[in-house]
Short mmCIF file of N, CA, C and O in Angstrom, two decimals:
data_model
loop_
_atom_site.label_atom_id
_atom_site.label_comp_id
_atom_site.label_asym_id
_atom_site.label_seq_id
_atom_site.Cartn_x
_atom_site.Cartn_y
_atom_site.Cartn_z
N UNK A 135 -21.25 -114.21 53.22
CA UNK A 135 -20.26 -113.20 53.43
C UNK A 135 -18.88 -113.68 52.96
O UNK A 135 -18.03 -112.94 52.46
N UNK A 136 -18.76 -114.85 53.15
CA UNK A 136 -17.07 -115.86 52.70
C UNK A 136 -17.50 -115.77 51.48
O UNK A 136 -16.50 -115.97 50.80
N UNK A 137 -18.38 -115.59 50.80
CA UNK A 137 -18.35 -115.66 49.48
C UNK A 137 -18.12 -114.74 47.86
O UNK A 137 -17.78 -114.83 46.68
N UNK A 138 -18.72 -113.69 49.17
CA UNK A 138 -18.39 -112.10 48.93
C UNK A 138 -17.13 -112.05 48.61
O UNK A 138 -16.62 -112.00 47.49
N UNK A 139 -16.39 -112.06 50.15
CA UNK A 139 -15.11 -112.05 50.46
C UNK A 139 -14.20 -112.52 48.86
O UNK A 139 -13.51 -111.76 48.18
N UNK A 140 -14.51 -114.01 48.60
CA UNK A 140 -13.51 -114.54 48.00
C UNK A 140 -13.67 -114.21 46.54
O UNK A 140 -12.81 -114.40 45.69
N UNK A 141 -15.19 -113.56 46.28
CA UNK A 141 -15.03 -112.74 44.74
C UNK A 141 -14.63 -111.76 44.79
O UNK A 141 -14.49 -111.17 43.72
N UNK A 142 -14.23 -111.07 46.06
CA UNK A 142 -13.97 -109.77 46.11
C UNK A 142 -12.28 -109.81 45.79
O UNK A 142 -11.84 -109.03 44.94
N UNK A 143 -11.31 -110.81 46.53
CA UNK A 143 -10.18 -111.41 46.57
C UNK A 143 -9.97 -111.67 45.10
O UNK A 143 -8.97 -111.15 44.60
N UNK A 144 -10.70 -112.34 44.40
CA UNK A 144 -10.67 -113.14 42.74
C UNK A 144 -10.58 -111.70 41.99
O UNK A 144 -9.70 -111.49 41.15
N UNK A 145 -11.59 -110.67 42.38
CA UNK A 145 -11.54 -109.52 41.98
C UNK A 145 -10.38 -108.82 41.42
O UNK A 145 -9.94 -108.39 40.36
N UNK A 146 -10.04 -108.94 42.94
CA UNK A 146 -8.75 -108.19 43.16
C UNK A 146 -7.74 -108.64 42.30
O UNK A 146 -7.33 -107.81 41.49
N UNK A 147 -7.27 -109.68 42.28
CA UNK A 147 -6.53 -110.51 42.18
C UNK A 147 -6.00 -110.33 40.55
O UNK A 147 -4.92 -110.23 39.96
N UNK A 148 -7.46 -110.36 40.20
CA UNK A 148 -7.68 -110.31 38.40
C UNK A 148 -7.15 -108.77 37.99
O UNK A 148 -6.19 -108.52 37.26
N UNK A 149 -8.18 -107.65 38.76
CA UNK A 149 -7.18 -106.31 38.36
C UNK A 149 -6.22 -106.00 38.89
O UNK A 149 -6.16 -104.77 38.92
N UNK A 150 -5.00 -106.65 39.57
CA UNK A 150 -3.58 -106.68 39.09
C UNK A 150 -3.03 -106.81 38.01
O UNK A 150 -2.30 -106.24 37.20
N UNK A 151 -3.73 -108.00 38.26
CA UNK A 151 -3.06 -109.20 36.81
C UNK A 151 -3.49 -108.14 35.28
O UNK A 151 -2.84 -108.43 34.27
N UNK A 152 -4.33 -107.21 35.17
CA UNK A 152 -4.51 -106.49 34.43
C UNK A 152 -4.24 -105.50 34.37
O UNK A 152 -4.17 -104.94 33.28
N UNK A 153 -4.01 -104.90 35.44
CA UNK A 153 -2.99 -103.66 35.53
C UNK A 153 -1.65 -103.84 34.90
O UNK A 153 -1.11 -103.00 34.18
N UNK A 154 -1.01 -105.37 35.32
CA UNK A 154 -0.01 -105.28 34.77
C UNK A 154 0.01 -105.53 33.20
O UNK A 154 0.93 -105.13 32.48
N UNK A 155 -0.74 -106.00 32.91
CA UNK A 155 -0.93 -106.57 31.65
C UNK A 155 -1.02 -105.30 31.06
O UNK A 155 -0.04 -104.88 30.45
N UNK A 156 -1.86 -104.74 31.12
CA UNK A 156 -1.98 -102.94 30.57
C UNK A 156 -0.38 -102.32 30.53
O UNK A 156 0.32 -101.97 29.58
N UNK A 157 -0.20 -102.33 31.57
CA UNK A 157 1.67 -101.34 31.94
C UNK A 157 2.31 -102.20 30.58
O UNK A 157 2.92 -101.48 29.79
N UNK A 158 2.26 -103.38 30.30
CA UNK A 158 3.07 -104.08 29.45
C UNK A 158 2.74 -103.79 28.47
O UNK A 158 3.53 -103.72 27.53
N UNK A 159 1.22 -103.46 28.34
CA UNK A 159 1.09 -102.95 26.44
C UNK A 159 1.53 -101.78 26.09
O UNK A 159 1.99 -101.52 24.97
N UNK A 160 1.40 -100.88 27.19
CA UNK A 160 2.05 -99.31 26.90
C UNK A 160 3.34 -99.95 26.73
O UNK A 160 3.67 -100.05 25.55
N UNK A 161 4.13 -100.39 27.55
CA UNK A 161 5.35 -100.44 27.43
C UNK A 161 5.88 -100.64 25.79
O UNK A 161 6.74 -100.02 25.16
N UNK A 162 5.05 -101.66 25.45
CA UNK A 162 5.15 -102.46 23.68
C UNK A 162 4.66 -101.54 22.81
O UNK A 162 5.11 -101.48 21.67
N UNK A 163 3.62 -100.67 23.27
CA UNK A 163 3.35 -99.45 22.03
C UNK A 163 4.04 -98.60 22.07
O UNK A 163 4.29 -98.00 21.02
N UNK A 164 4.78 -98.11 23.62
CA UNK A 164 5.87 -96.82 23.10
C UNK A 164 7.14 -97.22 22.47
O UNK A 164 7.80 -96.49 21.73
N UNK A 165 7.46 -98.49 22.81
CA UNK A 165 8.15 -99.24 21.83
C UNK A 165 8.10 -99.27 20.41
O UNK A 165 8.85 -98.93 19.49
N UNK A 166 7.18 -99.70 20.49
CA UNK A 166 6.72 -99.20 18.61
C UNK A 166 6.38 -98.24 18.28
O UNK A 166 6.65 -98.09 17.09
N UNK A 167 5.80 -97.28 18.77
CA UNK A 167 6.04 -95.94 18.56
C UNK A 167 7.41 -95.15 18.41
O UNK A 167 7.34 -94.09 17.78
N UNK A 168 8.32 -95.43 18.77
CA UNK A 168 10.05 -95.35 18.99
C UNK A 168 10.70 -95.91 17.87
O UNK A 168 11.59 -95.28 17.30
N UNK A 169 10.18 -97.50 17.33
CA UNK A 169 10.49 -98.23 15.93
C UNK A 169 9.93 -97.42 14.56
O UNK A 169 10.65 -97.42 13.56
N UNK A 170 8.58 -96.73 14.55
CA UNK A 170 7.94 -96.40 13.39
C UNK A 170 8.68 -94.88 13.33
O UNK A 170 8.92 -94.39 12.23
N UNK A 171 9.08 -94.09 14.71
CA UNK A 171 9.72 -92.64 14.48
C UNK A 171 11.51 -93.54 13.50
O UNK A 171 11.84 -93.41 12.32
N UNK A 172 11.99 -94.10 14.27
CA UNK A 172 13.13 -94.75 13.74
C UNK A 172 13.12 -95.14 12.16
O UNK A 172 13.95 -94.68 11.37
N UNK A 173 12.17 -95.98 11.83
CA UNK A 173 11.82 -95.92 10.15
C UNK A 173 11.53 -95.00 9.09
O UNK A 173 11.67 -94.96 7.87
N UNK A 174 10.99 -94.12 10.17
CA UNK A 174 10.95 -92.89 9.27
C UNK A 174 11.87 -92.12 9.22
O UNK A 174 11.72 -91.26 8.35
N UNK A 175 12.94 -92.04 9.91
CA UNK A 175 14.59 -91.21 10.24
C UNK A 175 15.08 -91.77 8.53
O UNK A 175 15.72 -91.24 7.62
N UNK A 176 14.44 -93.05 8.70
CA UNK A 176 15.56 -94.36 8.13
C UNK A 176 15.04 -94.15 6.57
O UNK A 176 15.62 -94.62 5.59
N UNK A 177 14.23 -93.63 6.54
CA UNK A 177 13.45 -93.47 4.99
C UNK A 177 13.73 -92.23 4.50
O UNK A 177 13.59 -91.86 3.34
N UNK A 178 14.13 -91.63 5.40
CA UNK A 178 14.13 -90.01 4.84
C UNK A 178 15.48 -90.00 4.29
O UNK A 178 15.79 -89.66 3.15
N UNK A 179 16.47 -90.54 5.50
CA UNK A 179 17.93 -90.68 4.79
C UNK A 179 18.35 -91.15 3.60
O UNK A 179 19.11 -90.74 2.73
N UNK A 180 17.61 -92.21 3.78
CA UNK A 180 17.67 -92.97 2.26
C UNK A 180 17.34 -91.93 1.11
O UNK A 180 18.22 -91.39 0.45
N UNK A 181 16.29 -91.75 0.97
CA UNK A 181 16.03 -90.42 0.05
C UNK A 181 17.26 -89.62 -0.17
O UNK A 181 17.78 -89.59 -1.29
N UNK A 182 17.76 -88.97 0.83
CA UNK A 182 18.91 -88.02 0.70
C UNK A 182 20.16 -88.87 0.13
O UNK A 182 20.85 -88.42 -0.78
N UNK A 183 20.38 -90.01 0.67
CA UNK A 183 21.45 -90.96 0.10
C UNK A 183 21.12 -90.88 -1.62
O UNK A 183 21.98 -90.55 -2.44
N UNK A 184 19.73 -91.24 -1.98
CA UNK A 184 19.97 -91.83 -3.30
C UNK A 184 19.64 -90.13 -3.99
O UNK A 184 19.27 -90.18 -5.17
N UNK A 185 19.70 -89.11 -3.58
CA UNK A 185 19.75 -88.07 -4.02
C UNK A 185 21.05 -87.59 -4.31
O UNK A 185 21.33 -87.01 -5.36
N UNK A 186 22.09 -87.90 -3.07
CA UNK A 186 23.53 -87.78 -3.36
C UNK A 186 24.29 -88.95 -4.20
O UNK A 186 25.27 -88.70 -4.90
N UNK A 187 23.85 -89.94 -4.10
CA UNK A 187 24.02 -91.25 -4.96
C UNK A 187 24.31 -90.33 -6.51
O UNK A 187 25.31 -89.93 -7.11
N UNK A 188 22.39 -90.28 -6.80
CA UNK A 188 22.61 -89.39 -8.84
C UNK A 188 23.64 -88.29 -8.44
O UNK A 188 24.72 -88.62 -8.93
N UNK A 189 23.74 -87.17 -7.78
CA UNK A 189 24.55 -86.85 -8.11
C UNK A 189 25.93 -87.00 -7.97
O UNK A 189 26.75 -86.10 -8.12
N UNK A 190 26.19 -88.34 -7.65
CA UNK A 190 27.84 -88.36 -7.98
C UNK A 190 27.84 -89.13 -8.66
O UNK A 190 28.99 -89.27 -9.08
N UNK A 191 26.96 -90.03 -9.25
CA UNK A 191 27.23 -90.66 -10.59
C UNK A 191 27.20 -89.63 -11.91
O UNK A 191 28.12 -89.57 -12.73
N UNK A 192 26.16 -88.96 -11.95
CA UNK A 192 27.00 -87.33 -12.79
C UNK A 192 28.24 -86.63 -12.96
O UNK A 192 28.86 -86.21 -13.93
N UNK A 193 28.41 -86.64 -11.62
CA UNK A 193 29.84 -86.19 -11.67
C UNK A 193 30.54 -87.58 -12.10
O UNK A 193 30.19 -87.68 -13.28
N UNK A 194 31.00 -88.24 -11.93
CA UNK A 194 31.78 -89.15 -12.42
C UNK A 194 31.78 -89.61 -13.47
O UNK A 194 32.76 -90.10 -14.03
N UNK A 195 30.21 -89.50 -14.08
CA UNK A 195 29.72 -89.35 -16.02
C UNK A 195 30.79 -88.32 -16.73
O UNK A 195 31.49 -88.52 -17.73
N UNK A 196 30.68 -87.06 -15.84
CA UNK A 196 30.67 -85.67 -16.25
C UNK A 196 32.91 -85.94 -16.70
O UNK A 196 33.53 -85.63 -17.72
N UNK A 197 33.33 -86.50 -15.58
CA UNK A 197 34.96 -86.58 -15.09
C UNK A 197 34.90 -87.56 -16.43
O UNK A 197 35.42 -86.98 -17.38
N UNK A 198 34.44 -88.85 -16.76
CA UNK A 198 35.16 -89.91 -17.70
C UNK A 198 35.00 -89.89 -19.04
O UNK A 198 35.54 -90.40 -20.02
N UNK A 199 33.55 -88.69 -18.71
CA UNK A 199 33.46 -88.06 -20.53
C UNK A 199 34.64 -87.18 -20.65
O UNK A 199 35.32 -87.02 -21.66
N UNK A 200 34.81 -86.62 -19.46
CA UNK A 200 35.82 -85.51 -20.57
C UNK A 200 37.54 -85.71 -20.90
O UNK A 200 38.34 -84.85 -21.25
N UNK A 201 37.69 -86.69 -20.74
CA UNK A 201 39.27 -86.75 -21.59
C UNK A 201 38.69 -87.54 -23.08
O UNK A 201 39.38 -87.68 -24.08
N UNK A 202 37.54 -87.92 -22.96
CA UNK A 202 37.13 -88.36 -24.29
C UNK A 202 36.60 -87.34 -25.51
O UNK A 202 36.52 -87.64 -26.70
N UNK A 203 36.19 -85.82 -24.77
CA UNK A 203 35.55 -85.33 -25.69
C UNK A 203 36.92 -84.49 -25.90
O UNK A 203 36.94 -83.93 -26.99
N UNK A 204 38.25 -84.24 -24.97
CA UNK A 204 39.14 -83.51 -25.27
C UNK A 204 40.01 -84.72 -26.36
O UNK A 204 40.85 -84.29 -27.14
N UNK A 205 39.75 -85.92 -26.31
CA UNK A 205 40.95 -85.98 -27.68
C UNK A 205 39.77 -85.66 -29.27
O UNK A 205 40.01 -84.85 -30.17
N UNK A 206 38.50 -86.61 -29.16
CA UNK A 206 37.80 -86.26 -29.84
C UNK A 206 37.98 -84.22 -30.24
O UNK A 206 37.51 -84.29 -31.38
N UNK A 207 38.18 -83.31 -30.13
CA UNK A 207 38.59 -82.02 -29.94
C UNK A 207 39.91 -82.08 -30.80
O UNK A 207 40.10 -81.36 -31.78
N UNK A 208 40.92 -83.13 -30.24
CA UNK A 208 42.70 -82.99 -30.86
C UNK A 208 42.29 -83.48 -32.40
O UNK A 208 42.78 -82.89 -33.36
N UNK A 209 41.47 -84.49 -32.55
CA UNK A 209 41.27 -85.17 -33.50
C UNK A 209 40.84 -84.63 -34.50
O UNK A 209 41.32 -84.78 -35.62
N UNK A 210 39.61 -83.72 -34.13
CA UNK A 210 38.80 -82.54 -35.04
C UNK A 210 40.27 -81.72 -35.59
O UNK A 210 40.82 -81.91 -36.68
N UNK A 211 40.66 -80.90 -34.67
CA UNK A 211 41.90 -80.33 -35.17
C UNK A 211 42.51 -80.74 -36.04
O UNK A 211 42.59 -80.05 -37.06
N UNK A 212 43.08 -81.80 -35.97
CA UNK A 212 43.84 -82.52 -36.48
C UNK A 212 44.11 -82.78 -38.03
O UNK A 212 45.06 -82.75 -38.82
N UNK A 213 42.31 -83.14 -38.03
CA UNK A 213 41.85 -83.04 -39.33
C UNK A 213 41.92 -81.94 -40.14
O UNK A 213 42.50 -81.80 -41.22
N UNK A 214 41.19 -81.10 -39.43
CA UNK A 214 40.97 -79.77 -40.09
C UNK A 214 42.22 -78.77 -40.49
O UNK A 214 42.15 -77.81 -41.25
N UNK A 215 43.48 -79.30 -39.71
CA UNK A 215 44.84 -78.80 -40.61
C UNK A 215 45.50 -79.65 -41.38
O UNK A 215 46.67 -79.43 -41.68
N UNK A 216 44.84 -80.75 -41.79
CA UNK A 216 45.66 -81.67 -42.30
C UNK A 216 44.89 -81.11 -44.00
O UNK A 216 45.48 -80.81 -45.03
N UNK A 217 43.19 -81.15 -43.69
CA UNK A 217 42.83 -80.87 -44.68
C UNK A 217 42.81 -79.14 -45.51
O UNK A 217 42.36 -78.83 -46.61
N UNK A 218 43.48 -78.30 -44.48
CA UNK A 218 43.83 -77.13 -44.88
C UNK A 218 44.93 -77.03 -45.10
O UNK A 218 45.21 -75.95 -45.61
N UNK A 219 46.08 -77.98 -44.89
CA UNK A 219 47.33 -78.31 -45.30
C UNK A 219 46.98 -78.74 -46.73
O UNK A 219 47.59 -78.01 -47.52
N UNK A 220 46.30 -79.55 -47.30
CA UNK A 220 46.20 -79.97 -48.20
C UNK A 220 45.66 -79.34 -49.79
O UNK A 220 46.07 -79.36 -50.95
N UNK A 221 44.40 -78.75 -48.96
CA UNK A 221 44.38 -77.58 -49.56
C UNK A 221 45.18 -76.26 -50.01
O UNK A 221 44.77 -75.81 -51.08
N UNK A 222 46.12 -75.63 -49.48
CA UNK A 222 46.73 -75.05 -49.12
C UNK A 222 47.72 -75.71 -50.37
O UNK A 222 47.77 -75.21 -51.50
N UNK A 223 48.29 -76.62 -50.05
CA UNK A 223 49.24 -77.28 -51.00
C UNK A 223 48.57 -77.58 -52.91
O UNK A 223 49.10 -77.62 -54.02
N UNK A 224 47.43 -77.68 -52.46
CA UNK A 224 47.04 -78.01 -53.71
C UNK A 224 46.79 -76.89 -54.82
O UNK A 224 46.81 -77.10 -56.03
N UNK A 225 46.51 -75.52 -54.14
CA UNK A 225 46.50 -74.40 -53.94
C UNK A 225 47.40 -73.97 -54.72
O UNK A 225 47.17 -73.63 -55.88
N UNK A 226 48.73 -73.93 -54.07
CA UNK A 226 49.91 -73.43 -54.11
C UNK A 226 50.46 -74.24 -55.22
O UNK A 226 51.55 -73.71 -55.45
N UNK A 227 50.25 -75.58 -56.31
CA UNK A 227 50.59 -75.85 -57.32
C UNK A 227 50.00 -75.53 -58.08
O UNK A 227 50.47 -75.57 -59.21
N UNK A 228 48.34 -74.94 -57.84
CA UNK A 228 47.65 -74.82 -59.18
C UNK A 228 48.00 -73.37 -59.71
O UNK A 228 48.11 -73.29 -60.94
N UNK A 229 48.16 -72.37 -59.07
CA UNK A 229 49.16 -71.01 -59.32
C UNK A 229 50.29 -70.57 -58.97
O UNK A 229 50.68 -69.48 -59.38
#
C-alpha cells in the first residue's frame, strides 16, 4: 500500500512538472505565433517601401532630366535660326 502511495505521489508530482512544462510551451508558441504575424507586417511594408522607393527615383529621373532636355530644346533653336539666318542671308545676296 506505501508503495502505491509513493507512485501515486511520483505520479503526481511528475504531472505538475508537466503541466507546467506544457503552460510554458503554449506560452513560447503564442510567442512565436505573435513573431511570424510581426514578420509578415514587416514584409508587406517592405514591399510598399520599395514600391514607393521606384517611384521616387522616377520622379527624381523625371526632375534632373528636365533642365537638360530644356537647354538641349534652346540649343535646337538656336541652331535652327542661326541656320535660317544664314540662309536667309545667303538668299538675300544671291538676288
Amino acid at each position: 500500500m506505501e508503495d502505491v502511495s509513493a507512485k501515486l505521489a511520483s505520479l503526481e508530482q511528475r504531472e505538475k512538472s508537466n503541466t507546467h512544462r506544457i503552460d510554458k510551451l503554449e506560452e513560447r508558441q503564442d510567442n512565436l505565433e505573435k513573431l511570424t504575424d510581426t514578420i509578415s507586417v514587416l514584409a508587406n511594408e517592405q514591399e510598399h517601401i520599395k514600391s514607393d522607393v521606384g517611384e521616387i527615383k522616377a520622379d527624381v529621373k523625371t526632375l534632373t532630366d528636365k533642365p537638360g532636355k530644356r537647354w538641349d530644346a534652346m540649343i535646337d533653336k538656336a541652331t535652327w535660326a542661326l541656320v535660317g539666318g544664314a540662309i536667309t542671308f545667303a538668299l538675300s545676296q544671291i538676288f
